[in-house]
PDB file of C-alpha atoms in Angstrom:
ATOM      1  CA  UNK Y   3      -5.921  16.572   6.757  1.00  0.00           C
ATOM      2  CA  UNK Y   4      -6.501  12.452   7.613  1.00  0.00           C
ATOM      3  CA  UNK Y   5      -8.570  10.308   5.365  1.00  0.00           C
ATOM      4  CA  UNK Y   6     -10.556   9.838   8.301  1.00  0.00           C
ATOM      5  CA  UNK Y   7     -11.339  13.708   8.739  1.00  0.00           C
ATOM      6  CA  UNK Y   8     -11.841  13.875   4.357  1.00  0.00           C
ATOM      7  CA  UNK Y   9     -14.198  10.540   4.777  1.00  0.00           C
ATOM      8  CA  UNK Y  10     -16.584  12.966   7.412  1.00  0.00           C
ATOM      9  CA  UNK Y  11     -16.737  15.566   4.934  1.00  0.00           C
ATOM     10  CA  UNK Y  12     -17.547  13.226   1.792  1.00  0.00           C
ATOM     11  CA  UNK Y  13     -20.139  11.389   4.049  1.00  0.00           C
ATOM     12  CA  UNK Y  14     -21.800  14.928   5.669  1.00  0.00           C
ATOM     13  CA  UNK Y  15     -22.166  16.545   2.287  1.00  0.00           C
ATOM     14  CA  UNK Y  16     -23.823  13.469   0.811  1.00  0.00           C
ATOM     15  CA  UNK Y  17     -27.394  14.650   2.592  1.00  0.00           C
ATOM     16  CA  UNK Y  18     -29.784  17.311   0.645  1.00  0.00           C
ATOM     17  CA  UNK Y  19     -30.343  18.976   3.691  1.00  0.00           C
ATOM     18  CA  UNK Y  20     -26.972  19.892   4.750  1.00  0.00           C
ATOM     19  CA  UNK Y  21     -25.818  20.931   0.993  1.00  0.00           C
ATOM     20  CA  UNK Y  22     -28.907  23.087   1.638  1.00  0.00           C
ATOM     21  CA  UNK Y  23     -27.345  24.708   4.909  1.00  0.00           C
ATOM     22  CA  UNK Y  24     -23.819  25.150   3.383  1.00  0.00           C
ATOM     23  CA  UNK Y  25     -25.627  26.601   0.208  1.00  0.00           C
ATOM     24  CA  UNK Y  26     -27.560  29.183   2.527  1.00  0.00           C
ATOM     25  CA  UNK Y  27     -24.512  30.064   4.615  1.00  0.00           C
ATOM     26  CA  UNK Y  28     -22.511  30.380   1.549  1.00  0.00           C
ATOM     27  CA  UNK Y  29     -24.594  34.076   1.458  1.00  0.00           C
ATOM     28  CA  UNK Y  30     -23.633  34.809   4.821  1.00  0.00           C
ATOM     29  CA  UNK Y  31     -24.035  34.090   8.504  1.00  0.00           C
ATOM     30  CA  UNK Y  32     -27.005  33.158  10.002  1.00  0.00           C
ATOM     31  CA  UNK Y  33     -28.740  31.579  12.964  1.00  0.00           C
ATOM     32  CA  UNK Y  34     -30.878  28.417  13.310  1.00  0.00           C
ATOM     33  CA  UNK Y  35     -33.929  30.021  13.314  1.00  0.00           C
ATOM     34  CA  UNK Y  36     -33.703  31.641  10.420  1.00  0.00           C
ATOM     35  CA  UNK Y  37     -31.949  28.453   8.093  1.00  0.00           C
ATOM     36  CA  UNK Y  38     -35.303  26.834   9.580  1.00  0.00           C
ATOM     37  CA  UNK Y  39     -37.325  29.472   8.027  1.00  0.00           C
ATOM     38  CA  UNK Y  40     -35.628  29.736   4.937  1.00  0.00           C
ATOM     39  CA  UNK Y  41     -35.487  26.079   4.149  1.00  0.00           C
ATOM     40  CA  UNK Y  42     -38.889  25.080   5.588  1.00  0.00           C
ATOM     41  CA  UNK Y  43     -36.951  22.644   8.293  1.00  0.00           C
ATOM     42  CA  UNK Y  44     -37.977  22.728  12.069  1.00  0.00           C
ATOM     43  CA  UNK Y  45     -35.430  24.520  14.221  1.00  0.00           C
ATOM     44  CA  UNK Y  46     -34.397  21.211  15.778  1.00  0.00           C
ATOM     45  CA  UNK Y  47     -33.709  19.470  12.515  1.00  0.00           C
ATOM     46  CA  UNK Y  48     -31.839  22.415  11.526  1.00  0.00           C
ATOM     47  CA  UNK Y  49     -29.689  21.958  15.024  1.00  0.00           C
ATOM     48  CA  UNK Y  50     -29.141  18.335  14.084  1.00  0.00           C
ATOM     49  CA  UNK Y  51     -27.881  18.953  10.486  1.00  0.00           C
ATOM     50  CA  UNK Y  52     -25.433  21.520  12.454  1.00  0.00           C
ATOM     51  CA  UNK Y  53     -24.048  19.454  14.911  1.00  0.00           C
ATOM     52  CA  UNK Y  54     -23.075  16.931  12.018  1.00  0.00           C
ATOM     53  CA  UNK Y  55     -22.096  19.794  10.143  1.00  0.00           C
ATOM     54  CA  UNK Y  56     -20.001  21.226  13.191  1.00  0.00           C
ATOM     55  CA  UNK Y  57     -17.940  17.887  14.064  1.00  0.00           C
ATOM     56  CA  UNK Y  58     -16.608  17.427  10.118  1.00  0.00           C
ATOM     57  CA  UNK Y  59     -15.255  21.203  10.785  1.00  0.00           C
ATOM     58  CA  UNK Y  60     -17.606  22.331   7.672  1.00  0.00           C
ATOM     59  CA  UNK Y  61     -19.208  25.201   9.619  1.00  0.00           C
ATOM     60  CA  UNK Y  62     -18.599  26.797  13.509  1.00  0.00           C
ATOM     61  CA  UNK Y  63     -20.486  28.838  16.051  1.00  0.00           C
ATOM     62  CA  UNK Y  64     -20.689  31.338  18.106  1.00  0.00           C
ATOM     63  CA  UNK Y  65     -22.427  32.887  20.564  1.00  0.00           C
ATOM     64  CA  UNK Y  66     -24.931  36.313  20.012  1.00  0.00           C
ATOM     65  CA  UNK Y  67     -26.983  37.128  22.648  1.00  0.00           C
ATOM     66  CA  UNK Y  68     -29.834  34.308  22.869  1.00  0.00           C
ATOM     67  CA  UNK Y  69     -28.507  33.174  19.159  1.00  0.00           C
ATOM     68  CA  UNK Y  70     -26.134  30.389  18.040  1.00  0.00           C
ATOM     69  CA  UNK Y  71     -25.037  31.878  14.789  1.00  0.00           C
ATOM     70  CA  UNK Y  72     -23.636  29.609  12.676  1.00  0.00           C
ATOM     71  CA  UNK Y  73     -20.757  30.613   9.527  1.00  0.00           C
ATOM     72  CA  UNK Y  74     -18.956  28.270   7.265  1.00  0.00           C
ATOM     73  CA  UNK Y  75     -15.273  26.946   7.371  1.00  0.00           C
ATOM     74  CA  UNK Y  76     -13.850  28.108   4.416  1.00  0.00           C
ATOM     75  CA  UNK Y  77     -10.692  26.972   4.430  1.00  0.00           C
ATOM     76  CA  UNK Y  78     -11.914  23.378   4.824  1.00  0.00           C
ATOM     77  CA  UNK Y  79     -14.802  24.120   1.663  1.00  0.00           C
ATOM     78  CA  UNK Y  80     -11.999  25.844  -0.889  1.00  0.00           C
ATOM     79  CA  UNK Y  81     -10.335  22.235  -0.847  1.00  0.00           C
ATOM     80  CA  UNK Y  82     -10.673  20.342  -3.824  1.00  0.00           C
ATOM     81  CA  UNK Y  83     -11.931  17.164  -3.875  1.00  0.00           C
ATOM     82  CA  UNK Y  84      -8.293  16.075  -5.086  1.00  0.00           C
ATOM     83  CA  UNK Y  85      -7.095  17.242  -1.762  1.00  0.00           C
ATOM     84  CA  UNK Y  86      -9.513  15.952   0.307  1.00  0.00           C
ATOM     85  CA  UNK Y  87      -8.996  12.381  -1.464  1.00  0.00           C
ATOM     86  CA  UNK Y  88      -5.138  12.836  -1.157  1.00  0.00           C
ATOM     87  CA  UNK Y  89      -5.572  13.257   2.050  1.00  0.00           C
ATOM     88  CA  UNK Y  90      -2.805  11.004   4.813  1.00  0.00           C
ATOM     89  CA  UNK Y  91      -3.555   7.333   5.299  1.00  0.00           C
ATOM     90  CA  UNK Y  92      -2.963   7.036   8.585  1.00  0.00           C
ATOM     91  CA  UNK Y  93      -5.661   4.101   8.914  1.00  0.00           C
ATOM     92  CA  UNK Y  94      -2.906   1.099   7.122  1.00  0.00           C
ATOM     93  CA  UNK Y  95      -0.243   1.722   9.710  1.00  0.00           C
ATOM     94  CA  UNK Y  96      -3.145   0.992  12.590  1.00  0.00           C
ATOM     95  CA  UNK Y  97      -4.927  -1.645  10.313  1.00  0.00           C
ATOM     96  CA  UNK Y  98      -1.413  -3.589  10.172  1.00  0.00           C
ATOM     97  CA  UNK Y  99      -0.809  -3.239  13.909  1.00  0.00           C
ATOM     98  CA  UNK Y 100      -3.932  -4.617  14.887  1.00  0.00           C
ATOM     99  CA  UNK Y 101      -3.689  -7.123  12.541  1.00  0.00           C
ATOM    100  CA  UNK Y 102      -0.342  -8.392  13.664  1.00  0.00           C
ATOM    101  CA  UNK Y 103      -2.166  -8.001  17.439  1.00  0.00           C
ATOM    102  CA  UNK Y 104      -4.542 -10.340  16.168  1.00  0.00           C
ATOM    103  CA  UNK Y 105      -1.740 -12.685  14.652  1.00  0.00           C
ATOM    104  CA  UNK Y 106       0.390 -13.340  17.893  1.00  0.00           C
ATOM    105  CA  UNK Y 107      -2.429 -13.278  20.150  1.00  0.00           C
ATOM    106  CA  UNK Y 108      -3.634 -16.505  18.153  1.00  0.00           C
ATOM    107  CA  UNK Y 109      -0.020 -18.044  18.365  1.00  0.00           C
ATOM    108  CA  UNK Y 110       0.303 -17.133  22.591  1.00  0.00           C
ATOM    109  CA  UNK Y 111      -3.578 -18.952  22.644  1.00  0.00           C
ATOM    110  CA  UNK Y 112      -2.467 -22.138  20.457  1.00  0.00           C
ATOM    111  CA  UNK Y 113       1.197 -22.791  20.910  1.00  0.00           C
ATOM    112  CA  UNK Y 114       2.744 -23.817  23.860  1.00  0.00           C
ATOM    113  CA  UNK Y 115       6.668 -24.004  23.251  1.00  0.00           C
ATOM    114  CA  UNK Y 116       6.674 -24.473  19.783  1.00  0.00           C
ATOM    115  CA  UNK Y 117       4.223 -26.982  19.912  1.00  0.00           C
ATOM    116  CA  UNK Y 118       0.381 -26.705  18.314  1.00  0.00           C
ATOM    117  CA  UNK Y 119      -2.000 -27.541  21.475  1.00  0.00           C
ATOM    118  CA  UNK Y 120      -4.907 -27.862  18.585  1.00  0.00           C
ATOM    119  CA  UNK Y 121      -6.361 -27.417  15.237  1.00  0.00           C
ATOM    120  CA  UNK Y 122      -8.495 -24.171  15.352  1.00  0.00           C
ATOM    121  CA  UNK Y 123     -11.565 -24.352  13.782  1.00  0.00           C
ATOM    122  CA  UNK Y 124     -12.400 -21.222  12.985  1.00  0.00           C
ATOM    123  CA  UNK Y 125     -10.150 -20.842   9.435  1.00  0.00           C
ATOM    124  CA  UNK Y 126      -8.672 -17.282   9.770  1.00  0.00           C
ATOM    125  CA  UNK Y 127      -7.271 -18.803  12.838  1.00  0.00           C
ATOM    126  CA  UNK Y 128      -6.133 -22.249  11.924  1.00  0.00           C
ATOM    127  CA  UNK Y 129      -4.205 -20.349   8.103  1.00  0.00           C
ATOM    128  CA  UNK Y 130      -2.256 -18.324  11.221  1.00  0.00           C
ATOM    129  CA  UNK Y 131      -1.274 -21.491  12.609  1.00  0.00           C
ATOM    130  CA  UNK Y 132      -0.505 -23.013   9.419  1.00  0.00           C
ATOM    131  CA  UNK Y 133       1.403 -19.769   8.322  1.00  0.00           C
ATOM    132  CA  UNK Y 134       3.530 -20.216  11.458  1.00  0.00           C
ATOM    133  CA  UNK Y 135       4.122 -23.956  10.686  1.00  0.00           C
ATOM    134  CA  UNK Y 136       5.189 -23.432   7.242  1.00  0.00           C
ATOM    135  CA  UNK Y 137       7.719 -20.883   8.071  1.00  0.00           C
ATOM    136  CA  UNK Y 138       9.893 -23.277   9.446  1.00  0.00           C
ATOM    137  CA  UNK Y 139       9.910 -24.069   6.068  1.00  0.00           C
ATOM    138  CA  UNK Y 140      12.305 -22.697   3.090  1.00  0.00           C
ATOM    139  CA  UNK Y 141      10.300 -21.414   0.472  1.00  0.00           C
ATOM    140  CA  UNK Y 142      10.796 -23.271  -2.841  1.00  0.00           C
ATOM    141  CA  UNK Y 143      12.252 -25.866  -1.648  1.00  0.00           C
ATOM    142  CA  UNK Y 144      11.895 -29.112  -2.285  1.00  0.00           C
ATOM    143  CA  UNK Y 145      10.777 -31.351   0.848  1.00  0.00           C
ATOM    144  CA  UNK Y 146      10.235 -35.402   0.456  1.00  0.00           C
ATOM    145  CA  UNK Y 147       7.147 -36.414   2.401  1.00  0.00           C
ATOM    146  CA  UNK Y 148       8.944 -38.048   4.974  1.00  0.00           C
ATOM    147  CA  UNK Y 149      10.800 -34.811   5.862  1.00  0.00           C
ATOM    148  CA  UNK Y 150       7.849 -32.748   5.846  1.00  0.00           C
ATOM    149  CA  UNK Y 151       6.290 -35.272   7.836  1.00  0.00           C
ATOM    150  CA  UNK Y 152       9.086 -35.142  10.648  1.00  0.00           C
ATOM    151  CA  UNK Y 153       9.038 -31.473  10.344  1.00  0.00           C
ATOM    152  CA  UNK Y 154       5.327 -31.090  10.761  1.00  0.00           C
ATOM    153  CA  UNK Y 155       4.984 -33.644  13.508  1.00  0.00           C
ATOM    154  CA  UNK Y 156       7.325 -32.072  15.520  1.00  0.00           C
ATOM    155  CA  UNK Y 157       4.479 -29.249  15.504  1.00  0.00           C
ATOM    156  CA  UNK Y 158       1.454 -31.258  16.046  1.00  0.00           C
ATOM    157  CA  UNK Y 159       0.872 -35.568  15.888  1.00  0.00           C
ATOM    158  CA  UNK Y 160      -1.701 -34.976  12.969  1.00  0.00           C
ATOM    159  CA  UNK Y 161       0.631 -34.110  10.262  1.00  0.00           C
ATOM    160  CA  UNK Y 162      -1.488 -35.653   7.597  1.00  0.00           C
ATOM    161  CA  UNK Y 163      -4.448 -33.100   8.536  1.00  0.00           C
ATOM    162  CA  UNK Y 164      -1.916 -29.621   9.020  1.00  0.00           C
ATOM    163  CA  UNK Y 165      -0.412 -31.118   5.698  1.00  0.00           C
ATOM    164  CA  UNK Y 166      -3.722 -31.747   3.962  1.00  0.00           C
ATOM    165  CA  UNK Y 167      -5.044 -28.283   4.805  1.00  0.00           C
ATOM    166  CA  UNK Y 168      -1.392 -26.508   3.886  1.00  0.00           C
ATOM    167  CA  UNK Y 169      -1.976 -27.906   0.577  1.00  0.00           C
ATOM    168  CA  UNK Y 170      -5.532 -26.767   0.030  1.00  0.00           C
ATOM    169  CA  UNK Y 171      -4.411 -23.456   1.025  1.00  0.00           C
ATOM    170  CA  UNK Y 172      -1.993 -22.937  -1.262  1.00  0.00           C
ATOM    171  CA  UNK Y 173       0.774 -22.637   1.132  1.00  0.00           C
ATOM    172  CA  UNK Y 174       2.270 -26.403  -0.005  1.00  0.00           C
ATOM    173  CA  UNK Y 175       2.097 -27.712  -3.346  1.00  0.00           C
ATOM    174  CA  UNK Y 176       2.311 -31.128  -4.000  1.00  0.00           C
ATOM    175  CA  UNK Y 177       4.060 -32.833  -6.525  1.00  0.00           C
ATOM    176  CA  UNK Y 178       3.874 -36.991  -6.082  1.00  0.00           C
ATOM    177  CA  UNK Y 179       5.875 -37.663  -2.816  1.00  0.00           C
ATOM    178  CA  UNK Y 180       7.392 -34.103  -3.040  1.00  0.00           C
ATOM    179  CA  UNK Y 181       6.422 -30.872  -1.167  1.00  0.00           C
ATOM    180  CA  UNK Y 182       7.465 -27.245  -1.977  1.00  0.00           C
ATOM    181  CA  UNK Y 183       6.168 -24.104   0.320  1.00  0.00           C
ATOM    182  CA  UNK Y 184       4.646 -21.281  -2.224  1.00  0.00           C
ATOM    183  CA  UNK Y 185       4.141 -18.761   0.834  1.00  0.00           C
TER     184      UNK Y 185
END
């Protein structure tokens, strides 16, 4: 089981209503109709709590006749919670990718051959820029201004902004006239 699959079962047992269903199904199969009579719902509020029910694999149907009957998944309710919460990340790997997605698809829109076209505004944006800068940087090292300014200015003519900004970031650290890259 996927945290995703887990995270519809936590969030469709969180409602009364549905607890109420499981709870009445728990005695044995039964039909909308008759969950409708038995918990004073409406037949198509009943449906509705189903359907939800359905899609987190809690409960399936079948057909009788002119009835849906409804029964619950037991193998999916005789989980603990400790399994359900132990369940398979498989969110991080995709979270990363798109992430990383995100990452060069800023570089292709605001480098042209090594070069920084301009200063994005927006500052998720502009710390990807400035993380690309500063890896042509050695971490720890120690840089004299006039290097770093050579080395930035190669990148972009306002090396006394990118440097500024590095520094408030935390990826530079200043030091007097000296210049080390924390990140």
């Amino acid at each position: 089981m996927t945290q995703q699959d887990a995270l519809k079962i936590f969030k469709c047992l969180s409602d009364l209503s549905r607890l109420r269903i499981v709870q009445s199904l728990s005695r044995g199969d039964m039909y909308t109709e008759l969950l409708a009579e038995r918990l004073e719902l409406t037949p198509s509020t009943v449906s509705f709590h189903m359907k939800k029910l359905e899609d987190a694999g809690l409960v399936c149907s079948r057909k009788e006749q002119y009835y849906t009957v409804y029964a619950l998944n037991r193998t999916v309710l005789e989980q603990t919670v400790f399994d359900l919460a132990a369940s398979a990340p498989e969110q991080v790997d995709e979270q990363q990718k798109r992430e990383e997605e995100y990452r060069q698809k800023v570089i292709r829109s605001f480098f042209d051959y090594g070069r920084l076209r301009s200063i994005p505004v927006q500052r998720k944006k502009r710390l990807i820029c400035y993380e690309e800068i500063a890896a042509r940087l050695e971490l720890g090292r120690v840089y004299e201004e006039k290097e770093l300014n050579a080395i930035i200015s190669a990148v972009h003519e306002d090396y006394c902004t990118i440097r500024r900004d590095m520094i408030g970031e935390g990826i530079l650290r200043r030091d007097g006239g000296r210049y080390v890259r924390l990140k």
